[in-house]
Amino acid sequence: MCGIIGVTGDTDALPLILGALHRLEYRGYDSAGVALVVDGEIWRERVADGKHSVAALAARTTAEPPPPGHAAGIGHTRWATHGHPTAENAHPHLDCTGRLAIIHNGIIENHAALRAELVAAGHVMTSATDTEVVAHLIEGHMAAGLSLAEATRAALGAVRGAFSIAVAHADEPETIVAARRSTPLVLGLRDGVALLASDIPALLGHADQLFSLGDDELAVLTPGHITVTTLAGLPVVPEPLQITWDLEAAQKDGYEDFMSKEMHEQPRAVANTLLDRRGADGRLALDEMRLTPDELRRIDKVFIVACGSSYHSAVVAKYAIEHWVKLPTEVDIASEFRYRDPVLTERTLCVGVSQSGETLDTSMAMKEASRLGAKVLVVSNVVDSSMARAADGVIYTRAGLEVGVASTKCHLAQIVALEILGLTLAQIHGTLTPGEIAGILDEMDRLPELVEQALQRSVEVDDVAGKLTKARDFFFLGRHVGYPMALEGALKLKELAYLRAEGYPAGELKHGPIALIEKGTVVVGIATRNRLWEKMLSNIAEVHSRGATVVLVADDGDEEAAAVADHVLWVPPCPPLLSPVVGVVPLQQLAYRLARLHGHDVDRPRNLAKTVTVE
Ligand code: F6R
């Protein structure tokens, strides 16, 4: 998830672009850049300065300003997915002539194949990004005589994946061409000026009229004019947007808080984490994982280590890896692992899971694992986080920047990334056939749609939450992968609604905690169908008969489950090992709504920090 801005016409482009990038920093900030068309040339400046990249870019362009008299300009603030967060990988990217500049938000799925073809044809790449290939594709079509717009249209015909792009060219100094597929892009107009941006906040106050660009549409911006066509070339009348939001509301995309915005971004976070994982032969090939198949073949044990919600993703992965790969898999809380003399050898794969990649407990646990000789792999949402840099290998979740303190989209993306790791190990160890792996990947490709369906039931979840406002004690129960889902549901409720909530394996309840169940205790049970479903319903019947109010997460239409519940949170059914990706959604929504009903700030829960860098 990156932020993009473009402007052409009668305005001072540079300050407008820098101001817009500042407003888009919630989309990412690991590097930033700007390109202007000045005197028939492209002028460009880029910096990579961590959280302060936009400020550093502003300082640099003040110290070394562009020559006066520029026409079109484009700017970008980056949250790295392909390529490290360095100045070389920062956008805008140029073609071989240096006369074309491009910015991009999204992921080009077939970038590796395109890069190979372009390099073979003599193009020189100067970055490790997926984006740069599009610059060179357009360059090729312009060399054949096409205009910037037609060359962009032709280039995008070869591209698979998700993109919002904007392209400027020194030969067409007042034109910007923009296009999108699956990632957002808005257009703006005022007298003598045309603008584009990935999000509305960038354009507030700069445009009199706003329009949305549809999927697979292309816009040509010239001063005061915008022409829109489909990528196939058919004319389109762009849809006007009525915006009554102020800046803060616009940064939340109209949602009341970042948490609900990020919950709604979950289908894309899951889709992006799945993108580009299968090679041309259909086999899994993890781009960024630096461990070789030979190293992974030698692994005889897996440890997964993490904290909080990331730990819950790890517990889901244990079930999947043991089932698919038949490798002993232990999970541990990072702050415990580090001090308990874990038994590791050079044949152990130690996987650290961390959204931030900076959590001190997990980072120190990984150092300890390395010291003990294990191979260390990190699952991180932040490219080049300190854990990612120190590890032997890395898999990135591509959820985009998560602003809300309580993890939502990153938790789902972690489960997906860890399950992709599980399938990769199964491929290398030969414990699943290529057909079985392809079948599971096909099921995973349905997850974004199923998560979307789960999100659409928020009104029903809100209704259930409204009936639980007096409750103070909650148990979350699950079996098999329902157990980590129960842990996650309970954690969300604790940290957001400040309610006592315990996540427990349902079968263990009878060994003690059932003594706490009384009238008024709320039990949230995970009762989606798996081979322990019947046992789960028996456990639920036990608490129901002791007076608990029972809320069940159940598969659509499962009347047998509904019969033992007071309230049901329905989810679309999916294969058991993938079900946490869908079934956690109503648990997030329940915690969110109860927190709101109790009057709490869901983005900044008390006593918590987004990244915990203390012991
Ligand atoms: C809970 C939550 C935390 C984090 C934990 C680990 O909603 O966000 O429990 O999961 O602090 O953080 P990372 O994943 O950054 O290591």
Coordinates of C-alpha atoms in Angstrom, one line a residue, residues 3 16 24 85 89 94 118 136 165 199 228 249 261 329 335 370 402 406 444 477 592:
G3 CA 0.4 6.8 -1.6
L16 CA 1.2 20.6 -3.7
L24 CA -0.9 10.2 2.5
P85 CA 13.1 0.4 1.1
N89 CA 13.8 1.4 -5.1
L94 CA 12.4 6.1 -15.0
L118 CA 12.9 -6.7 -21.0
H136 CA 10.3 -0.1 -19.7
I165 CA -0.2 4.0 -11.8
D199 CA -6.9 8.6 -1.9
V228 CA -11.4 8.5 -19.3
A249 CA -12.2 11.4 8.1
K261 CA -10.9 0.7 7.7
T329 CA 6.1 -28.1 15.1
S335 CA 9.4 -13.9 25.9
S370 CA 20.4 -18.1 15.5
E402 CA -1.4 -1.1 9.9
A406 CA -5.0 -3.9 17.6
M444 CA -6.9 -20.2 -0.6
L477 CA -13.8 -21.7 23.4
Y592 CA -14.9 -3.7 18.0

